[in-house]
Tab-separated table of C-alpha atoms and ligand atoms in Angstrom:
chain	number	residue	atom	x	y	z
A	1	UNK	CA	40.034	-6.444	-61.557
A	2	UNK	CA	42.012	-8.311	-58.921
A	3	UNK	CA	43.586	-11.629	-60.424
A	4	UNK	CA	44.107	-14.631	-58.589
A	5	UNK	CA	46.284	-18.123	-58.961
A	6	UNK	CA	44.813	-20.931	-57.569
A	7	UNK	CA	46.416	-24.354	-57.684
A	8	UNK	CA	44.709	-27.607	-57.644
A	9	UNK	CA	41.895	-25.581	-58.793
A	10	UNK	CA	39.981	-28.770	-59.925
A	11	UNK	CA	40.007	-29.877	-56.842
A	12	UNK	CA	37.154	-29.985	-54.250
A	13	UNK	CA	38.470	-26.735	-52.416
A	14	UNK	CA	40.346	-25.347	-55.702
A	15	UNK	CA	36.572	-25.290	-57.344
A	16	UNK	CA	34.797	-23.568	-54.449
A	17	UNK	CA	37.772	-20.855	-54.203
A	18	UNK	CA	37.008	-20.283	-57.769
A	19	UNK	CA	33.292	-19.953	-57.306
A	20	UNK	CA	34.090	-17.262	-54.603
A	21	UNK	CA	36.636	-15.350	-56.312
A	22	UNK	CA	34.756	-15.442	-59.646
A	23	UNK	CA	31.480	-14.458	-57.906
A	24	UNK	CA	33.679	-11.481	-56.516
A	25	UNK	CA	35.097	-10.369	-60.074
A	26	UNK	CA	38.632	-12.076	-59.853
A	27	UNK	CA	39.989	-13.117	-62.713
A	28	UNK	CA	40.843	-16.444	-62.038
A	29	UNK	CA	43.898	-18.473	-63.311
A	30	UNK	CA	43.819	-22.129	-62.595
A	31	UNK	CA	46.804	-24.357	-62.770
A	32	UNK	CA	46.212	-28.080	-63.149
A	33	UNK	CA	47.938	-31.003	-63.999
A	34	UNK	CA	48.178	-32.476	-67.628
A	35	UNK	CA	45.739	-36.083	-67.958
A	36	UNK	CA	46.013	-38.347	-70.580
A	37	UNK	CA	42.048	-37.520	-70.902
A	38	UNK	CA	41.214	-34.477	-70.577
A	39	UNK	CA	38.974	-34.367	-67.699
A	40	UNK	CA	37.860	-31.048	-65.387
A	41	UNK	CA	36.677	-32.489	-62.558
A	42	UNK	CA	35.132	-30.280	-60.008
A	43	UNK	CA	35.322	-27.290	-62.292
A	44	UNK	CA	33.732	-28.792	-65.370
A	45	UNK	CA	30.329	-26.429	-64.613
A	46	UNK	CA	32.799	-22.796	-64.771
A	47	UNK	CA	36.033	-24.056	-66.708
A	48	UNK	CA	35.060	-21.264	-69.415
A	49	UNK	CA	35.387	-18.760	-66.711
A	50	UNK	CA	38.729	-19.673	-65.952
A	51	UNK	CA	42.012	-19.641	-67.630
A	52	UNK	CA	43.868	-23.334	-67.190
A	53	UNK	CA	47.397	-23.418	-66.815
A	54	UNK	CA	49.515	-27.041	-67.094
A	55	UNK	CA	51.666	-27.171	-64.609
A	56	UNK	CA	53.057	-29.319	-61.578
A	57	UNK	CA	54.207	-28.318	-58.448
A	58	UNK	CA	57.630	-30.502	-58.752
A	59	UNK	CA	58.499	-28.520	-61.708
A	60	UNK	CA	59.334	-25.512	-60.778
A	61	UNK	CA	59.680	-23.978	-65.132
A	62	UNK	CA	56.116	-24.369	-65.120
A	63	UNK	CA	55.575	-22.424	-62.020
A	64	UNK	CA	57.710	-20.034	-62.932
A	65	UNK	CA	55.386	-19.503	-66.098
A	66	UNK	CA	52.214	-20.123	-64.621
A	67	UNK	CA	53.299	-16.707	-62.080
A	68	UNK	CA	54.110	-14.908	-65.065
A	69	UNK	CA	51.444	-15.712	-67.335
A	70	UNK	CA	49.069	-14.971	-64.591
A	71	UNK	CA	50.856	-11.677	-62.671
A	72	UNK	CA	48.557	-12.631	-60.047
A	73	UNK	CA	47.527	-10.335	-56.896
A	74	UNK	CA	47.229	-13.225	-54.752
A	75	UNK	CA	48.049	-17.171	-55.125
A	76	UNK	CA	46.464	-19.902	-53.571
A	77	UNK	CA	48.615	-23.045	-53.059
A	78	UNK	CA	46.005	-25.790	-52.711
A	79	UNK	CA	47.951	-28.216	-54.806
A	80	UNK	CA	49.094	-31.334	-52.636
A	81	UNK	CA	49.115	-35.218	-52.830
A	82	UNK	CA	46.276	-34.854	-49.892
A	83	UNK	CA	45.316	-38.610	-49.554
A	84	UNK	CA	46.994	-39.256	-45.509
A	85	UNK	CA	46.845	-43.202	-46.402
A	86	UNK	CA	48.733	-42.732	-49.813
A	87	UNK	CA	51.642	-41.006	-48.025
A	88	UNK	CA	52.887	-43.982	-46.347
A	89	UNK	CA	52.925	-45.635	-50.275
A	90	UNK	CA	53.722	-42.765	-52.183
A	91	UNK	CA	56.065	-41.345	-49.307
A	92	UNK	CA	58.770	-39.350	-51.615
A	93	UNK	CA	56.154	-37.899	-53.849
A	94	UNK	CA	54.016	-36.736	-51.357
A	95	UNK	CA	57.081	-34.924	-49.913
A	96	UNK	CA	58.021	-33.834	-53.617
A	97	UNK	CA	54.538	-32.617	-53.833
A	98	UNK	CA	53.766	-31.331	-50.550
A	99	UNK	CA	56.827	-30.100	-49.294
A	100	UNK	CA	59.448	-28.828	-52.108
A	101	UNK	CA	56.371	-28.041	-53.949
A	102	UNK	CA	55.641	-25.334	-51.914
A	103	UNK	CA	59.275	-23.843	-51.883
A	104	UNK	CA	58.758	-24.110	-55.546
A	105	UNK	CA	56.207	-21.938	-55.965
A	106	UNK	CA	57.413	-19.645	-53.380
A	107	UNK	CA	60.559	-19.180	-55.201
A	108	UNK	CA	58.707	-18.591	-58.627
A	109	UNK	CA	56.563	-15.689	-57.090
A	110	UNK	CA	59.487	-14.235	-55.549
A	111	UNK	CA	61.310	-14.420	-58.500
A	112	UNK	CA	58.850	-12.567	-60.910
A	113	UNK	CA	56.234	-11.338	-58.588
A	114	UNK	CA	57.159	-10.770	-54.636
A	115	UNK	CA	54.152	-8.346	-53.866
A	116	UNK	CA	51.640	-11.222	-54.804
A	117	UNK	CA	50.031	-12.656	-51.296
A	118	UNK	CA	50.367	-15.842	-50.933
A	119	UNK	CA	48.359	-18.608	-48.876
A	120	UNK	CA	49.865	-21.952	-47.975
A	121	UNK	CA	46.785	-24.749	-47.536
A	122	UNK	CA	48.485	-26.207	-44.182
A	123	UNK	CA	46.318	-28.977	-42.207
A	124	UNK	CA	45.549	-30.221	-38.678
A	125	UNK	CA	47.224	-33.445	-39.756
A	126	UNK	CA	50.247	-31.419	-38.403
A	127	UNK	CA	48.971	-31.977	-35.376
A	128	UNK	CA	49.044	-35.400	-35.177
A	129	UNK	CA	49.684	-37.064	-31.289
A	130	UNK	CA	47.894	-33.753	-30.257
A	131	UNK	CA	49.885	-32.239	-28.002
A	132	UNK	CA	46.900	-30.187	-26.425
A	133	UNK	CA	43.060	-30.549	-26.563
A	134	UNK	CA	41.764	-27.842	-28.860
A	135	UNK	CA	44.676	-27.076	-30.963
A	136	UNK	CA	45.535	-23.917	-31.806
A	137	UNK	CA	47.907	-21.657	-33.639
A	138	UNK	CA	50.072	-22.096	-30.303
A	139	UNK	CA	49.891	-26.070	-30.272
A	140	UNK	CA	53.090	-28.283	-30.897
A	141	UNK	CA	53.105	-29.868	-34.015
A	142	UNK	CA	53.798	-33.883	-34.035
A	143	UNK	CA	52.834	-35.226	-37.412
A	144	UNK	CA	52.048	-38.796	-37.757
A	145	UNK	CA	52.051	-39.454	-41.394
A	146	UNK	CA	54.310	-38.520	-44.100
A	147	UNK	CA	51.983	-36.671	-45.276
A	148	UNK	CA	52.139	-34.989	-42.234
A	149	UNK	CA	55.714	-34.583	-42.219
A	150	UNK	CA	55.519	-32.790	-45.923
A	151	UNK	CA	52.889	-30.657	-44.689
A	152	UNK	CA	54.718	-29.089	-41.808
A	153	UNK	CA	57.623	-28.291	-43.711
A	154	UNK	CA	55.109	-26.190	-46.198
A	155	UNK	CA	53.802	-24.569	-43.030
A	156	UNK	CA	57.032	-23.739	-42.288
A	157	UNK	CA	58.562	-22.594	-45.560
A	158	UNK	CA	55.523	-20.129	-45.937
A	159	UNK	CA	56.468	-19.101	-42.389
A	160	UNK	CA	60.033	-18.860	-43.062
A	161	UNK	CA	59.423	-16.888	-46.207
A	162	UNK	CA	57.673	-13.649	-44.543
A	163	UNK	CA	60.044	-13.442	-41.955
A	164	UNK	CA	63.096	-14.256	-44.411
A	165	UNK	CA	61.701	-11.819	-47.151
A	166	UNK	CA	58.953	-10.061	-45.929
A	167	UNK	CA	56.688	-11.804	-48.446
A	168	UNK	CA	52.381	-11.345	-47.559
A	169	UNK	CA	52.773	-15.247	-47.246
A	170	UNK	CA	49.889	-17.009	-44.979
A	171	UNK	CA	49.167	-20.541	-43.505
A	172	UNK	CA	46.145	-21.420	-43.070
A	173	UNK	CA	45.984	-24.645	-40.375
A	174	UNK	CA	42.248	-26.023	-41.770
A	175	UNK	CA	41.076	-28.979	-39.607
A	176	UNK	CA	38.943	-31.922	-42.218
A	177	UNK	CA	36.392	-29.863	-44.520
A	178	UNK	CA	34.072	-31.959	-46.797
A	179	UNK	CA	31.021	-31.720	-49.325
A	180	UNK	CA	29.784	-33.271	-52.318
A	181	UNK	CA	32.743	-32.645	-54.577
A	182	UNK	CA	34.615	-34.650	-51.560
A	183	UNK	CA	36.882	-37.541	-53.500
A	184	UNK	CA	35.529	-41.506	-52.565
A	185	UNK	CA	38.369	-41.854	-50.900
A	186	UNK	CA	38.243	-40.158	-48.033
A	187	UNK	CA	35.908	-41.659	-45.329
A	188	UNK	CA	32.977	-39.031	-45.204
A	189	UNK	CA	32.241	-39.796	-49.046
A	190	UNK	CA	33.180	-43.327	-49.201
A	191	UNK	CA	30.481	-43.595	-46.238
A	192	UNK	CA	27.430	-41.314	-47.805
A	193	UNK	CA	28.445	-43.053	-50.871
A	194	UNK	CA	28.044	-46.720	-49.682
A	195	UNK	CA	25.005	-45.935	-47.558
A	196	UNK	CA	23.000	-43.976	-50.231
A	197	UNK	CA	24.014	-47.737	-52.296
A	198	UNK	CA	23.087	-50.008	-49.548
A	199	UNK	CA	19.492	-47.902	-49.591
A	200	UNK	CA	19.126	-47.935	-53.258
A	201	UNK	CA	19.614	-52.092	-53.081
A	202	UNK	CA	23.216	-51.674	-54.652
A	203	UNK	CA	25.370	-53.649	-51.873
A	204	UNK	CA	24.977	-55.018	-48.625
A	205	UNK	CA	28.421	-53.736	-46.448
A	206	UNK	CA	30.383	-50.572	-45.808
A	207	UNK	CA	33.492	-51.672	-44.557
A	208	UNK	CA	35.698	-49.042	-42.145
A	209	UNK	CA	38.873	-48.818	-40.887
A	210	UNK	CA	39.153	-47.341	-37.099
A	211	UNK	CA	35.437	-46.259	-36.496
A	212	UNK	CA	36.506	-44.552	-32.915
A	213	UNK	CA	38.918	-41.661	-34.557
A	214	UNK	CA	37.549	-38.259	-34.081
A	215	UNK	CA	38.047	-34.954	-36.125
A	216	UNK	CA	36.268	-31.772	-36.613
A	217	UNK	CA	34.752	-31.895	-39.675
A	218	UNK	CA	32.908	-28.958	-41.824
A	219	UNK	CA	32.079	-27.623	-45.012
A	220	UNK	CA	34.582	-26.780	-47.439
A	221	UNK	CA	32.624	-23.794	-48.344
A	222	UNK	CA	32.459	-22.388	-45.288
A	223	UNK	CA	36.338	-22.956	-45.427
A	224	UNK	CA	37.225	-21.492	-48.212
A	225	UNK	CA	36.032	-17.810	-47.347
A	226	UNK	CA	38.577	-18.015	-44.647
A	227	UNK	CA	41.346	-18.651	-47.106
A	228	UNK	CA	40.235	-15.509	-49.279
A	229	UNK	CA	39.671	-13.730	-45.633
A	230	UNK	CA	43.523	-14.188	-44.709
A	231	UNK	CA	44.576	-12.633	-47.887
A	232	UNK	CA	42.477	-9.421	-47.278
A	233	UNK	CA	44.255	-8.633	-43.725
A	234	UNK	CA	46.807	-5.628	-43.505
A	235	UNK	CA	49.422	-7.629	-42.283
A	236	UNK	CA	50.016	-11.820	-42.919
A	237	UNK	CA	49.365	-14.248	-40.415
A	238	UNK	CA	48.642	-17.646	-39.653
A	239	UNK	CA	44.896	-18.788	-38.792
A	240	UNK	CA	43.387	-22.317	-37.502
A	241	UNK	CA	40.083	-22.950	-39.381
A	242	UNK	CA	37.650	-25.283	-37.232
A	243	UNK	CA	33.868	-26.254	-36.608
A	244	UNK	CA	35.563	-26.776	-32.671
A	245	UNK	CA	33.250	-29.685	-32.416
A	246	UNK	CA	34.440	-33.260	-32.542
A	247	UNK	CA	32.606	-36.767	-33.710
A	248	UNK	CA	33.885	-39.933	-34.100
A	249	UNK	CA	33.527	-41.645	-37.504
A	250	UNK	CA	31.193	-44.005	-35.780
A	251	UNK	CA	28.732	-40.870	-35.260
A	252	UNK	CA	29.312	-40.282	-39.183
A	253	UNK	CA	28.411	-43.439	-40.246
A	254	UNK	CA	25.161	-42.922	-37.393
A	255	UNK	CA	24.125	-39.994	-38.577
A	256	UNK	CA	24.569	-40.593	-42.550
A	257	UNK	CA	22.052	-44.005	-42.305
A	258	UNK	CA	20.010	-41.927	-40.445
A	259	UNK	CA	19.515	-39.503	-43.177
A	260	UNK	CA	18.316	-42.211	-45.007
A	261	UNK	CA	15.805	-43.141	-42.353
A	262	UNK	CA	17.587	-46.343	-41.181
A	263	UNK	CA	18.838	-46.188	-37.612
A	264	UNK	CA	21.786	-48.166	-36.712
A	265	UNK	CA	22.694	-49.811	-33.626
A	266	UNK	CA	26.759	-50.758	-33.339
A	267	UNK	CA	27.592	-54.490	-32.038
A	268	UNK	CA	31.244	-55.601	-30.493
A	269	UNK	CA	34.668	-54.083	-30.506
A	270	UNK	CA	37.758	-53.607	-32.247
A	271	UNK	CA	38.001	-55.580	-34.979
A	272	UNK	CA	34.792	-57.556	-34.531
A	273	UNK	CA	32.671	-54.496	-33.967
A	274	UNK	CA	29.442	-54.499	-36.508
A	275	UNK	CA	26.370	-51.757	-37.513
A	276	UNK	CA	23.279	-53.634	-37.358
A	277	UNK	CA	20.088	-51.690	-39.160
A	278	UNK	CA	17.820	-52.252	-36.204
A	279	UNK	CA	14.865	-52.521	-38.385
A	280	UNK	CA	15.829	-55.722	-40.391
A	281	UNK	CA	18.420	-56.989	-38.117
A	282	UNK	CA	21.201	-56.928	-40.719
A	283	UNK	CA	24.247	-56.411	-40.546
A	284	UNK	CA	25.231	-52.730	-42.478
A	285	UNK	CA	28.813	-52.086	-41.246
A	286	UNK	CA	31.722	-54.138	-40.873
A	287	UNK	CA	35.513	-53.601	-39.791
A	288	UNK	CA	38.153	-54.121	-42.129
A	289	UNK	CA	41.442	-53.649	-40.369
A	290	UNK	CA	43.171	-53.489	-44.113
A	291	UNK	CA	42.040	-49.430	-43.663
A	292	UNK	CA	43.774	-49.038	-40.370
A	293	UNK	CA	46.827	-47.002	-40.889
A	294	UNK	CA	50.623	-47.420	-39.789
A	295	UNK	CA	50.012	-44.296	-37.223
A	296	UNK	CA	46.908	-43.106	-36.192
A	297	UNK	CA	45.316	-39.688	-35.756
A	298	UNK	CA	43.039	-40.220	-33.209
A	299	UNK	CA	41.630	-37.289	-31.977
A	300	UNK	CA	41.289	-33.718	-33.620
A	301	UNK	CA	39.809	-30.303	-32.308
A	302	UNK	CA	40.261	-27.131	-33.366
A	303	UNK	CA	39.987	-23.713	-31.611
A	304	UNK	CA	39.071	-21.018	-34.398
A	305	UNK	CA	38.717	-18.475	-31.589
A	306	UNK	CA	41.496	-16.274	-33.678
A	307	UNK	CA	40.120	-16.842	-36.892
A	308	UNK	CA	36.445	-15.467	-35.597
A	309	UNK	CA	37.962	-12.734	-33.743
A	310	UNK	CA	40.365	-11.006	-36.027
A	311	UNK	CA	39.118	-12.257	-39.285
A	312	UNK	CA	35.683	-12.551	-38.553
A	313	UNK	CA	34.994	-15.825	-40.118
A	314	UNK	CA	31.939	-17.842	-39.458
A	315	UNK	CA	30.952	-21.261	-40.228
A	316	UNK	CA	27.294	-21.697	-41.687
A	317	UNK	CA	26.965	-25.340	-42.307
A	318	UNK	CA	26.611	-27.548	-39.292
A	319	UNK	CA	27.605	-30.999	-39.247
A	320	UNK	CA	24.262	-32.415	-39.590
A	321	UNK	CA	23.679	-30.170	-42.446
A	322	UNK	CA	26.902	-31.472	-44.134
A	323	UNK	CA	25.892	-34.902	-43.550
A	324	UNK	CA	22.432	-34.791	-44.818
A	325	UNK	CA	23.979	-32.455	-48.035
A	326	UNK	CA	26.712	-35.150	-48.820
A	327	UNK	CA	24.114	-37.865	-48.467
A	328	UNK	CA	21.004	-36.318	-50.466
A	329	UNK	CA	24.136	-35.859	-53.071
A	330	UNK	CA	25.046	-39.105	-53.520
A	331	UNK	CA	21.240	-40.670	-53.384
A	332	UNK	CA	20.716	-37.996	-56.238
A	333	UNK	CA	23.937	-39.154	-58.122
A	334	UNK	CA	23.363	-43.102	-57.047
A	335	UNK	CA	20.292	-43.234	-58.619
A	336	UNK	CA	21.191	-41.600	-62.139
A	337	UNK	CA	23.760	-44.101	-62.570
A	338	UNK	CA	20.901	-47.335	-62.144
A	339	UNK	CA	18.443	-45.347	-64.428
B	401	NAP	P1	41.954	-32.487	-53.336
B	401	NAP	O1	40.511	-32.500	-53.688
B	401	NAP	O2	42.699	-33.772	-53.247
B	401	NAP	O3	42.693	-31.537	-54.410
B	401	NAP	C1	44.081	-31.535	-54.545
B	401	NAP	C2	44.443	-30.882	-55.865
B	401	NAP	O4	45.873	-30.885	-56.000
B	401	NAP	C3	43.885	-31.596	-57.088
B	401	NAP	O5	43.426	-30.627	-57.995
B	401	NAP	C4	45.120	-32.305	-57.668
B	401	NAP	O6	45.072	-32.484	-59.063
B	401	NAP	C5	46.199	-31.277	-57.323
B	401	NAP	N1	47.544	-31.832	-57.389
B	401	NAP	C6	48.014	-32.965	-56.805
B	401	NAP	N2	49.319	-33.141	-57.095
B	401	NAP	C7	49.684	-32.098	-57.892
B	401	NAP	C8	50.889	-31.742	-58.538
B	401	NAP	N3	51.996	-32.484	-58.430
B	401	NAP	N4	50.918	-30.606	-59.273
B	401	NAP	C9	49.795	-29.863	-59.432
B	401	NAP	N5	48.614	-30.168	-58.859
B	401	NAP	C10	48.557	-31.273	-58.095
B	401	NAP	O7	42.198	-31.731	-51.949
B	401	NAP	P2	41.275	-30.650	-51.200
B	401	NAP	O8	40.428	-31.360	-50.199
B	401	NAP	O9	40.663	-29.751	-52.189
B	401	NAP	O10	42.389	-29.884	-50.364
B	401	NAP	C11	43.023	-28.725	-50.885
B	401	NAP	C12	44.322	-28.487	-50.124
B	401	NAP	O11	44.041	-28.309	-48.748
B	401	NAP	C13	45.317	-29.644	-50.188
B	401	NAP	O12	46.618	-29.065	-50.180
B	401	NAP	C14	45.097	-30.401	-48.893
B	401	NAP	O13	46.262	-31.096	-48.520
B	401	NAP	C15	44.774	-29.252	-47.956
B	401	NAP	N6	43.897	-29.567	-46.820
B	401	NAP	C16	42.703	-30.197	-47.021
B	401	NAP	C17	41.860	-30.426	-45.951
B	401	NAP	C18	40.533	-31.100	-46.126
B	401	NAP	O14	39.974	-31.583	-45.119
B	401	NAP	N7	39.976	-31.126	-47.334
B	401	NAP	C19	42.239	-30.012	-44.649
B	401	NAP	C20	43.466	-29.346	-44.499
B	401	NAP	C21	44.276	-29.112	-45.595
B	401	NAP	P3	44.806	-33.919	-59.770
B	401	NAP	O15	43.342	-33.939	-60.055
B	401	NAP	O16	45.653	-33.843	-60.986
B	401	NAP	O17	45.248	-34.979	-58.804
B	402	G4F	O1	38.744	-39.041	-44.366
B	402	G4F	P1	40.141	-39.371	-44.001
B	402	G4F	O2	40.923	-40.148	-44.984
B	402	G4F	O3	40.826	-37.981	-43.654
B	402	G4F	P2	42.125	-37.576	-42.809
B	402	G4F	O4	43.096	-38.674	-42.742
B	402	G4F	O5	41.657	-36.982	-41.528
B	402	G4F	O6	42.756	-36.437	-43.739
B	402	G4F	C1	41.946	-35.402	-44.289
B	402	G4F	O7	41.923	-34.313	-43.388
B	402	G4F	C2	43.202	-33.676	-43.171
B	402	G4F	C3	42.964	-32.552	-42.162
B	402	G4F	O8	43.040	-33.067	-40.864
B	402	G4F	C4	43.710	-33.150	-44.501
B	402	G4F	F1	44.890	-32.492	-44.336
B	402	G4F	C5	43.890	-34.314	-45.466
B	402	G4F	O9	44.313	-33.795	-46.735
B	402	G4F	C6	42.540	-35.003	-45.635
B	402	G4F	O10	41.663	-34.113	-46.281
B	402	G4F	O11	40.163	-40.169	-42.622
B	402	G4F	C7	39.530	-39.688	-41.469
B	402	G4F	C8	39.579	-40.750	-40.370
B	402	G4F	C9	40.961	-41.370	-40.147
B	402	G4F	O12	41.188	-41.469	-38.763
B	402	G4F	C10	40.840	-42.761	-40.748
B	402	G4F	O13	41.687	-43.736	-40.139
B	402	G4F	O14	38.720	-41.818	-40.755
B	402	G4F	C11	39.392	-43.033	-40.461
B	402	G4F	N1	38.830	-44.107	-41.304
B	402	G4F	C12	38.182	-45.199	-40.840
B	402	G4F	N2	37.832	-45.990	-41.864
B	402	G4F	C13	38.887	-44.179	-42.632
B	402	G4F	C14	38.263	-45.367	-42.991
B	402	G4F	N3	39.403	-43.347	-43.554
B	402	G4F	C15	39.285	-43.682	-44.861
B	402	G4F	N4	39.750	-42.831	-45.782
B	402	G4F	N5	38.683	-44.846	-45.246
B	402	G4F	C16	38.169	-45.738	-44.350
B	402	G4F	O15	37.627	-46.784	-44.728
């Protein structure tokens, strides 16, 4: 039985790894951080088919123990402060997090177990002011967020690593992957949230930030066979993961009212642009520029060309099919909480 560390296991990727791996007779060892109520999150439904460590990735004792507790065959880094708009608050612990974290736990598995594969959860935020329309593993990096920053020096720690110590260490560069375990914050939930409210009668508004910025969005599903993929490959390597399709948020926001059969026609610009539900005439979506960030990502488009040829990875869940998922979801959950 193979045995696997995954961190941030609770999650929305860290639960969906677990899924796989347990559905592939792993045992699975889950490190999480301690509450002050004890709460599971996404892996309340299999938590008895895991075993929890407390840990945190800016203590490196406890990753040192959770490595050899565990003796895993592979380890998943998916740990990170992974909020972009908290980085610019919370700049030195995302870079605690993110960034040392990372040489942390690379440390503790070369310490007490070097033949463990390892995969770094790296991100197209790296890619920033995109150097080159679709990126790929061959782009430029030029982050535009400290979260950004902190992310690139885990990409290339992990890097750094294999070629220092010939560790299996991977990076996988995974453009924005969603679903219904997706947290409010980010601005695929926080929309099928608010519309599946506005239908249900429960508020009037969603209010955006910059409505034009595009990224290439799937299903975190999908994306997490590609991180188990990478670790199955005779030699290490670094992979993007990508739908290679790009929407703007606006076409999000389209495309979730319309899954709740209201059809939305957009009014203005910048700051004064508005959604208007064409049936009733009322105004749906507003601008709030208190979401706009410091430094923008504006456009992002992956090339997984590499990761469907030598991998062969495939993507099953369109972006429609996301949408309509997240959406159904959160009409589902919406109306529990009013029964
Ligand atoms: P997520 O839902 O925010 O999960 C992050 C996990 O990290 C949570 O379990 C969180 O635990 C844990 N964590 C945070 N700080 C920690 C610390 N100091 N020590 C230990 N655990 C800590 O993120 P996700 O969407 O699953 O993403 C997984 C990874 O992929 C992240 O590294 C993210 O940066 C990266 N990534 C995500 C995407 C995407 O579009 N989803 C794209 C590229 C890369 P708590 O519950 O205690 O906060
Ligand atoms: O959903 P977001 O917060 O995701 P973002 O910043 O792209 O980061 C996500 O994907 C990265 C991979 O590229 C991951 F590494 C990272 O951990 C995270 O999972 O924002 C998406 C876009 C941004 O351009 C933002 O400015 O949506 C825009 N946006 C517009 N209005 C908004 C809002 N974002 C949020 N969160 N909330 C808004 O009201």
């Amino acid at each position: 039985m193979k045995k696997a560390l995954i961190t941030g296991i609770n999650g929305q990727d860290g639960s969906y790894l677990a899924e796989l791996l347990l559905s592939k007779n792993y045992k699975v060892f889950g490190l999480m951080r301690r509450k002050s109520k004890l709460d599971y999150g996404n892996i309340k439904h299999i938590k008895d088919k895991i075993e929890i460590i407390y840990g945190d990735m800016t203590d490196i004792v406890s990753l040192i123990n959770a490595v050899k507790l565990s003796q895993p065959d592979e380890v998943y880094n998916l740990a990170a402060q992974s909020f972009v708009a908290t980085s610019w608050e919370q700049p030195i612990a995302t870079s605690e997090i993110d960034a040392l974290g990372v040489t942390n736990l690379l440390e503790a598995i070369r310490t007490i177990k070097p033949e463990a594969k390892f995969y770094q959860a790296s991100t197209s935020e790296m890619y920033g002011l995109v150097q080159e329309i679709p990126q790929s593993e061959n782009t430029k990096f030029y982050p535009r967020s400290p979260y950004g920053v902190a992310k690139l020096y885990g990409h290339w720690i992990t890097v750094n690593y294999r070629e220092s110590y010939n560790m299996y260490a991977c990076s996988g560069i995974l453009f924005n992957h969603e679903s219904e375990r997706r947290g409010k914050e980010f601005v695929t939930r926080k929309i099928t949230d608010t519309v599946a409210r506005i239908k249900l009668g429960l508020l009037d508004v969603l209010e955006l930030g910059n409505m034009s910025a595009k990224r290439d969005w799937g299903h975190s599903k999908d994306y997490v066979k590609a991180m188990w993929l990478m670790l199955q490959q005779e030699k290490a390597d670094d992979y993007v993961v990508a739908s290679g399709e790009t929407h703007e948020v606006r076409e999000f926001v389209s495309s979730a009212f319309k899954a709740v059969g209201m059809d939305i026609e957009f009014k203005g610009t910048g700051i004064d642009e508005i959604g208007v539900d064409k049936a009733t005439q009322k105004t749906v979506v507003k601008v709030n520029p208190k979401y706009f960030r410091p430094s923008e990502v504006e456009l992002l488009l992956g090339s997984p060309e590499k990761a469907e040829r030598e991998l062969n990875w495939e993507r099953e869940i369109s972006f429609n099919e996301l949408v309509k998922l997240m959406v159904e979801n959160d009409i589902k959950l919406v109306g529990e909480e009013i029964l």
